[in-house]
Amino acid sequence: MSDSATLPFRKMHGLGNDFVVLDGRIDPRPLALDPARVRAIADRRAGIGCDQLIVIATPSDNTADVRMLIFNADGSEVAACGNATRCVAWLAMTESGRDSVVIETRAGLLDAESRGTSLVAVDMGAARLDWREIPLNEAVDTLHLGLSVGPLSDPVAVSMGNPHAVFFVEDSEAIDLAAVGPDLEHHPIFPERANIEVASILPTTEAGRGRIRMRVWERGAGITPACGTGACATLVAAARRGLSPRRAELILDGGTLEIEWLPDDHVLMTGPVATSFTGLLDPALLS
Ligand SMILES: N[C@H](CCC[C@H](N)C(=O)O)C(=O)O
């Protein structure tokens, strides 16, 4: 494919957390994007606009169906993105005609299954709870970080292959995430920065499932309508604190995800996928 050729893209989202998806298997250019190019594509004014840019690549070996590269809107490459993993899994299942696939990410191999039309379940792997795995820059109890900014304090740190700090509050709608997000994302205790969640515990359902209202300030993307790994991290944090059963509905700005922290410590996330539109990327955005 010549450098002047346009490149097909698919605009997808998971509960409004949106992605530009490029296929690096048909054209190598998306496999070598520098951060400035990612920012140009993600720019909602001059580019296409997205929270994350996702590149589908050939898997390293036959243990996976596809490999997935994840870039935040600020150009940073990260290891995990739950909503995008559902979208890529849906594409891979549609392509292969199978109702289960394996996605290779920097956070590991993730098993995904169809749960019906445009509904996908992904085993997001084990929650990492040790300070070294978050990572944090000091040996602290991840269940209670001695950290506070504005009205927020005493978060739980969890990694789903990416770092999260979960703050439990009376009313998550009352928190001005834009005011506190940047300082928390860049707090020195997080050497790789962090995704920031504020969560309120709601009454459990008759079926005994938890219900948690959660909003997110994402590392490298800011406030997004939903965060799959953030929902996983929030459920694990709430269960560790004894605030929720290990299975709950996570109610995000963009909709609801069903999350379960399994006995083997893996976290199962189930939620919708959607394609907004497809198009051709201007080659100027790639070079
Ligand atoms: N929205 C994504 C999370 C992206 C996390 C990314 N912002 C990071 O830096 O880890 C999700 O659905 O899980």
PDB file of N, CA, C and O in Angstrom, residues 17 19-20 30 38 51-57 67-85 88 103-108 110 124 160-162 218-219 229:
ATOM      1  N   ASN A  17     -17.535   5.053  24.995  1.00  0.00           N
ATOM      2  CA  ASN A  17     -16.055   5.107  24.992  1.00  0.00           C
ATOM      3  C   ASN A  17     -15.643   4.725  23.582  1.00  0.00           C
ATOM      4  O   ASN A  17     -15.902   3.591  23.156  1.00  0.00           O
ATOM      5  N   PHE A  19     -13.598   4.620  19.728  1.00  0.00           N
ATOM      6  CA  PHE A  19     -12.332   4.154  19.173  1.00  0.00           C
ATOM      7  C   PHE A  19     -12.301   4.344  17.663  1.00  0.00           C
ATOM      8  O   PHE A  19     -13.317   4.119  16.995  1.00  0.00           O
ATOM      9  N   VAL A  20     -11.146   4.715  17.157  1.00  0.00           N
ATOM     10  CA  VAL A  20     -10.869   4.550  15.730  1.00  0.00           C
ATOM     11  C   VAL A  20     -10.085   3.253  15.623  1.00  0.00           C
ATOM     12  O   VAL A  20      -9.071   3.066  16.319  1.00  0.00           O
ATOM     13  N   PRO A  30      -0.229   1.632  10.084  1.00  0.00           N
ATOM     14  CA  PRO A  30      -0.727   1.818  11.480  1.00  0.00           C
ATOM     15  C   PRO A  30       0.154   1.149  12.533  1.00  0.00           C
ATOM     16  O   PRO A  30       0.059   1.475  13.723  1.00  0.00           O
ATOM     17  N   VAL A  38      -0.873   9.624  16.386  1.00  0.00           N
ATOM     18  CA  VAL A  38      -2.024   9.128  17.157  1.00  0.00           C
ATOM     19  C   VAL A  38      -2.868  10.328  17.613  1.00  0.00           C
ATOM     20  O   VAL A  38      -4.091  10.344  17.449  1.00  0.00           O
ATOM     21  N   ASP A  51     -11.391   8.351  21.945  1.00  0.00           N
ATOM     22  CA  ASP A  51     -10.709   8.252  23.250  1.00  0.00           C
ATOM     23  C   ASP A  51      -9.433   7.420  23.120  1.00  0.00           C
ATOM     24  O   ASP A  51      -8.415   7.717  23.749  1.00  0.00           O
ATOM     25  N   GLN A  52      -9.525   6.346  22.336  1.00  0.00           N
ATOM     26  CA  GLN A  52      -8.365   5.495  22.067  1.00  0.00           C
ATOM     27  C   GLN A  52      -8.310   5.155  20.576  1.00  0.00           C
ATOM     28  O   GLN A  52      -9.360   4.986  19.923  1.00  0.00           O
ATOM     29  N   LEU A  53      -7.099   5.022  20.057  1.00  0.00           N
ATOM     30  CA  LEU A  53      -6.860   4.496  18.712  1.00  0.00           C
ATOM     31  C   LEU A  53      -6.451   3.029  18.864  1.00  0.00           C
ATOM     32  O   LEU A  53      -5.580   2.699  19.687  1.00  0.00           O
ATOM     33  N   ILE A  54      -7.123   2.168  18.125  1.00  0.00           N
ATOM     34  CA  ILE A  54      -6.885   0.728  18.242  1.00  0.00           C
ATOM     35  C   ILE A  54      -6.340   0.216  16.918  1.00  0.00           C
ATOM     36  O   ILE A  54      -6.890   0.526  15.852  1.00  0.00           O
ATOM     37  N   VAL A  55      -5.252  -0.538  16.976  1.00  0.00           N
ATOM     38  CA  VAL A  55      -4.683  -1.129  15.760  1.00  0.00           C
ATOM     39  C   VAL A  55      -4.746  -2.644  15.890  1.00  0.00           C
ATOM     40  O   VAL A  55      -4.264  -3.218  16.876  1.00  0.00           O
ATOM     41  N   ILE A  56      -5.374  -3.281  14.917  1.00  0.00           N
ATOM     42  CA  ILE A  56      -5.430  -4.745  14.877  1.00  0.00           C
ATOM     43  C   ILE A  56      -4.193  -5.235  14.146  1.00  0.00           C
ATOM     44  O   ILE A  56      -3.823  -4.675  13.099  1.00  0.00           O
ATOM     45  N   ALA A  57      -3.525  -6.236  14.728  1.00  0.00           N
ATOM     46  CA  ALA A  57      -2.285  -6.740  14.128  1.00  0.00           C
ATOM     47  C   ALA A  57      -2.306  -8.261  14.108  1.00  0.00           C
ATOM     48  O   ALA A  57      -3.128  -8.905  14.770  1.00  0.00           O
ATOM     49  N   ARG A  67      -3.991  -9.719  17.409  1.00  0.00           N
ATOM     50  CA  ARG A  67      -3.270  -8.919  18.397  1.00  0.00           C
ATOM     51  C   ARG A  67      -3.862  -7.509  18.338  1.00  0.00           C
ATOM     52  O   ARG A  67      -4.356  -7.094  17.278  1.00  0.00           O
ATOM     53  N   MET A  68      -3.823  -6.817  19.471  1.00  0.00           N
ATOM     54  CA  MET A  68      -4.464  -5.493  19.550  1.00  0.00           C
ATOM     55  C   MET A  68      -3.501  -4.510  20.210  1.00  0.00           C
ATOM     56  O   MET A  68      -2.985  -4.771  21.296  1.00  0.00           O
ATOM     57  N   LEU A  69      -3.257  -3.392  19.496  1.00  0.00           N
ATOM     58  CA  LEU A  69      -2.440  -2.308  20.071  1.00  0.00           C
ATOM     59  C   LEU A  69      -3.398  -1.212  20.508  1.00  0.00           C
ATOM     60  O   LEU A  69      -4.399  -0.940  19.818  1.00  0.00           O
ATOM     61  N   ILE A  70      -3.115  -0.599  21.652  1.00  0.00           N
ATOM     62  CA  ILE A  70      -4.020   0.385  22.254  1.00  0.00           C
ATOM     63  C   ILE A  70      -3.271   1.687  22.506  1.00  0.00           C
ATOM     64  O   ILE A  70      -2.222   1.676  23.182  1.00  0.00           O
ATOM     65  N   PHE A  71      -3.773   2.777  21.925  1.00  0.00           N
ATOM     66  CA  PHE A  71      -3.141   4.092  22.134  1.00  0.00           C
ATOM     67  C   PHE A  71      -4.185   5.064  22.666  1.00  0.00           C
ATOM     68  O   PHE A  71      -5.277   5.193  22.102  1.00  0.00           O
ATOM     69  N   ASN A  72      -3.841   5.744  23.766  1.00  0.00           N
ATOM     70  CA  ASN A  72      -4.730   6.787  24.284  1.00  0.00           C
ATOM     71  C   ASN A  72      -4.701   8.004  23.374  1.00  0.00           C
ATOM     72  O   ASN A  72      -3.776   8.178  22.576  1.00  0.00           O
ATOM     73  N   ALA A  73      -5.687   8.870  23.548  1.00  0.00           N
ATOM     74  CA  ALA A  73      -5.779  10.081  22.708  1.00  0.00           C
ATOM     75  C   ALA A  73      -4.545  10.968  22.848  1.00  0.00           C
ATOM     76  O   ALA A  73      -4.214  11.715  21.919  1.00  0.00           O
ATOM     77  N   ASP A  74      -3.838  10.863  23.984  1.00  0.00           N
ATOM     78  CA  ASP A  74      -2.628  11.697  24.154  1.00  0.00           C
ATOM     79  C   ASP A  74      -1.417  11.076  23.457  1.00  0.00           C
ATOM     80  O   ASP A  74      -0.308  11.606  23.544  1.00  0.00           O
ATOM     81  N   GLY A  75      -1.615   9.918  22.805  1.00  0.00           N
ATOM     82  CA  GLY A  75      -0.527   9.287  22.062  1.00  0.00           C
ATOM     83  C   GLY A  75       0.183   8.186  22.822  1.00  0.00           C
ATOM     84  O   GLY A  75       1.002   7.459  22.253  1.00  0.00           O
ATOM     85  N   SER A  76      -0.150   8.028  24.133  1.00  0.00           N
ATOM     86  CA  SER A  76       0.549   7.010  24.932  1.00  0.00           C
ATOM     87  C   SER A  76       0.010   5.615  24.600  1.00  0.00           C
ATOM     88  O   SER A  76      -1.200   5.431  24.448  1.00  0.00           O
ATOM     89  N   GLU A  77       0.908   4.648  24.480  1.00  0.00           N
ATOM     90  CA  GLU A  77       0.477   3.257  24.246  1.00  0.00           C
ATOM     91  C   GLU A  77       0.280   2.590  25.593  1.00  0.00           C
ATOM     92  O   GLU A  77       1.103   2.721  26.503  1.00  0.00           O
ATOM     93  N   VAL A  78      -0.854   1.871  25.746  1.00  0.00           N
ATOM     94  CA  VAL A  78      -1.176   1.211  27.016  1.00  0.00           C
ATOM     95  C   VAL A  78      -1.507  -0.260  26.773  1.00  0.00           C
ATOM     96  O   VAL A  78      -1.699  -0.686  25.629  1.00  0.00           O
ATOM     97  N   ALA A  79      -1.592  -1.016  27.845  1.00  0.00           N
ATOM     98  CA  ALA A  79      -1.677  -2.476  27.726  1.00  0.00           C
ATOM     99  C   ALA A  79      -3.101  -3.009  27.742  1.00  0.00           C
ATOM    100  O   ALA A  79      -3.327  -4.156  27.334  1.00  0.00           O
ATOM    101  N   ALA A  80      -4.060  -2.201  28.231  1.00  0.00           N
ATOM    102  CA  ALA A  80      -5.402  -2.775  28.393  1.00  0.00           C
ATOM    103  C   ALA A  80      -6.482  -1.746  28.113  1.00  0.00           C
ATOM    104  O   ALA A  80      -6.307  -0.551  28.419  1.00  0.00           O
ATOM    105  N   CYS A  81      -7.581  -2.233  27.532  1.00  0.00           N
ATOM    106  CA  CYS A  81      -8.736  -1.367  27.266  1.00  0.00           C
ATOM    107  C   CYS A  81      -9.934  -2.293  27.094  1.00  0.00           C
ATOM    108  O   CYS A  81     -10.074  -2.936  26.048  1.00  0.00           O
ATOM    109  N   GLY A  82     -10.764  -2.361  28.110  1.00  0.00           N
ATOM    110  CA  GLY A  82     -11.838  -3.363  28.118  1.00  0.00           C
ATOM    111  C   GLY A  82     -12.878  -3.132  27.051  1.00  0.00           C
ATOM    112  O   GLY A  82     -13.236  -4.051  26.305  1.00  0.00           O
ATOM    113  N   ASN A  83     -13.342  -1.906  26.924  1.00  0.00           N
ATOM    114  CA  ASN A  83     -14.393  -1.646  25.926  1.00  0.00           C
ATOM    115  C   ASN A  83     -13.879  -1.931  24.519  1.00  0.00           C
ATOM    116  O   ASN A  83     -14.589  -2.508  23.692  1.00  0.00           O
ATOM    117  N   ALA A  84     -12.631  -1.564  24.264  1.00  0.00           N
ATOM    118  CA  ALA A  84     -12.079  -1.813  22.925  1.00  0.00           C
ATOM    119  C   ALA A  84     -11.854  -3.300  22.702  1.00  0.00           C
ATOM    120  O   ALA A  84     -11.997  -3.797  21.580  1.00  0.00           O
ATOM    121  N   THR A  85     -11.522  -4.025  23.774  1.00  0.00           N
ATOM    122  CA  THR A  85     -11.313  -5.481  23.625  1.00  0.00           C
ATOM    123  C   THR A  85     -12.608  -6.152  23.192  1.00  0.00           C
ATOM    124  O   THR A  85     -12.605  -7.032  22.308  1.00  0.00           O
ATOM    125  N   VAL A  88     -12.936  -5.335  19.418  1.00  0.00           N
ATOM    126  CA  VAL A  88     -12.020  -6.127  18.579  1.00  0.00           C
ATOM    127  C   VAL A  88     -12.441  -7.582  18.566  1.00  0.00           C
ATOM    128  O   VAL A  88     -12.406  -8.255  17.522  1.00  0.00           O
ATOM    129  N   ILE A 103      -7.789 -12.745  22.154  1.00  0.00           N
ATOM    130  CA  ILE A 103      -7.185 -11.468  21.765  1.00  0.00           C
ATOM    131  C   ILE A 103      -5.841 -11.336  22.481  1.00  0.00           C
ATOM    132  O   ILE A 103      -5.780 -11.464  23.719  1.00  0.00           O
ATOM    133  N   GLU A 104      -4.786 -11.070  21.727  1.00  0.00           N
ATOM    134  CA  GLU A 104      -3.457 -10.864  22.323  1.00  0.00           C
ATOM    135  C   GLU A 104      -3.274  -9.378  22.609  1.00  0.00           C
ATOM    136  O   GLU A 104      -3.423  -8.546  21.701  1.00  0.00           O
ATOM    137  N   THR A 105      -3.001  -9.058  23.855  1.00  0.00           N
ATOM    138  CA  THR A 105      -2.725  -7.652  24.227  1.00  0.00           C
ATOM    139  C   THR A 105      -1.422  -7.631  25.014  1.00  0.00           C
ATOM    140  O   THR A 105      -0.913  -8.686  25.439  1.00  0.00           O
ATOM    141  N   ARG A 106      -0.920  -6.433  25.294  1.00  0.00           N
ATOM    142  CA  ARG A 106       0.294  -6.335  26.121  1.00  0.00           C
ATOM    143  C   ARG A 106       0.016  -6.805  27.547  1.00  0.00           C
ATOM    144  O   ARG A 106       0.916  -7.138  28.300  1.00  0.00           O
ATOM    145  N   ALA A 107      -1.291  -6.835  27.930  1.00  0.00           N
ATOM    146  CA  ALA A 107      -1.636  -7.315  29.285  1.00  0.00           C
ATOM    147  C   ALA A 107      -1.818  -8.823  29.299  1.00  0.00           C
ATOM    148  O   ALA A 107      -2.110  -9.404  30.354  1.00  0.00           O
ATOM    149  N   GLY A 108      -1.719  -9.483  28.151  1.00  0.00           N
ATOM    150  CA  GLY A 108      -1.852 -10.941  28.110  1.00  0.00           C
ATOM    151  C   GLY A 108      -2.890 -11.381  27.093  1.00  0.00           C
ATOM    152  O   GLY A 108      -3.457 -10.566  26.355  1.00  0.00           O
ATOM    153  N   LEU A 110      -6.463 -12.681  26.136  1.00  0.00           N
ATOM    154  CA  LEU A 110      -7.797 -12.512  26.722  1.00  0.00           C
ATOM    155  C   LEU A 110      -8.807 -13.340  25.933  1.00  0.00           C
ATOM    156  O   LEU A 110      -8.880 -13.235  24.706  1.00  0.00           O
ATOM    157  N   MET A 124     -11.020 -10.641  31.452  1.00  0.00           N
ATOM    158  CA  MET A 124     -10.004  -9.589  31.405  1.00  0.00           C
ATOM    159  C   MET A 124      -8.738  -9.972  32.153  1.00  0.00           C
ATOM    160  O   MET A 124      -7.836  -9.151  32.353  1.00  0.00           O
ATOM    161  N   MET A 160      -5.585  -3.845  36.041  1.00  0.00           N
ATOM    162  CA  MET A 160      -6.141  -4.844  35.119  1.00  0.00           C
ATOM    163  C   MET A 160      -5.206  -4.954  33.916  1.00  0.00           C
ATOM    164  O   MET A 160      -5.632  -5.194  32.798  1.00  0.00           O
ATOM    165  N   GLY A 161      -3.934  -4.715  34.192  1.00  0.00           N
ATOM    166  CA  GLY A 161      -2.946  -4.586  33.126  1.00  0.00           C
ATOM    167  C   GLY A 161      -2.683  -3.114  32.878  1.00  0.00           C
ATOM    168  O   GLY A 161      -1.786  -2.730  32.134  1.00  0.00           O
ATOM    169  N   ASN A 162      -3.538  -2.294  33.519  1.00  0.00           N
ATOM    170  CA  ASN A 162      -3.326  -0.840  33.528  1.00  0.00           C
ATOM    171  C   ASN A 162      -3.702  -0.321  34.922  1.00  0.00           C
ATOM    172  O   ASN A 162      -4.509  -0.906  35.609  1.00  0.00           O
ATOM    173  N   GLU A 218      -9.867   9.079  32.688  1.00  0.00           N
ATOM    174  CA  GLU A 218      -8.917   8.118  32.137  1.00  0.00           C
ATOM    175  C   GLU A 218      -7.525   8.712  31.911  1.00  0.00           C
ATOM    176  O   GLU A 218      -7.391   9.836  31.400  1.00  0.00           O
ATOM    177  N   ARG A 219      -6.549   7.936  32.277  1.00  0.00           N
ATOM    178  CA  ARG A 219      -5.145   8.262  31.934  1.00  0.00           C
ATOM    179  C   ARG A 219      -5.071   8.473  30.424  1.00  0.00           C
ATOM    180  O   ARG A 219      -5.545   7.642  29.660  1.00  0.00           O
ATOM    181  N   THR A 229     -11.919  -1.508  31.855  1.00  0.00           N
ATOM    182  CA  THR A 229     -10.957  -1.919  32.884  1.00  0.00           C
ATOM    183  C   THR A 229     -11.228  -1.173  34.185  1.00  0.00           C
ATOM    184  O   THR A 229     -11.036  -1.720  35.279  1.00  0.00           O
TER     185      THR A 229
END
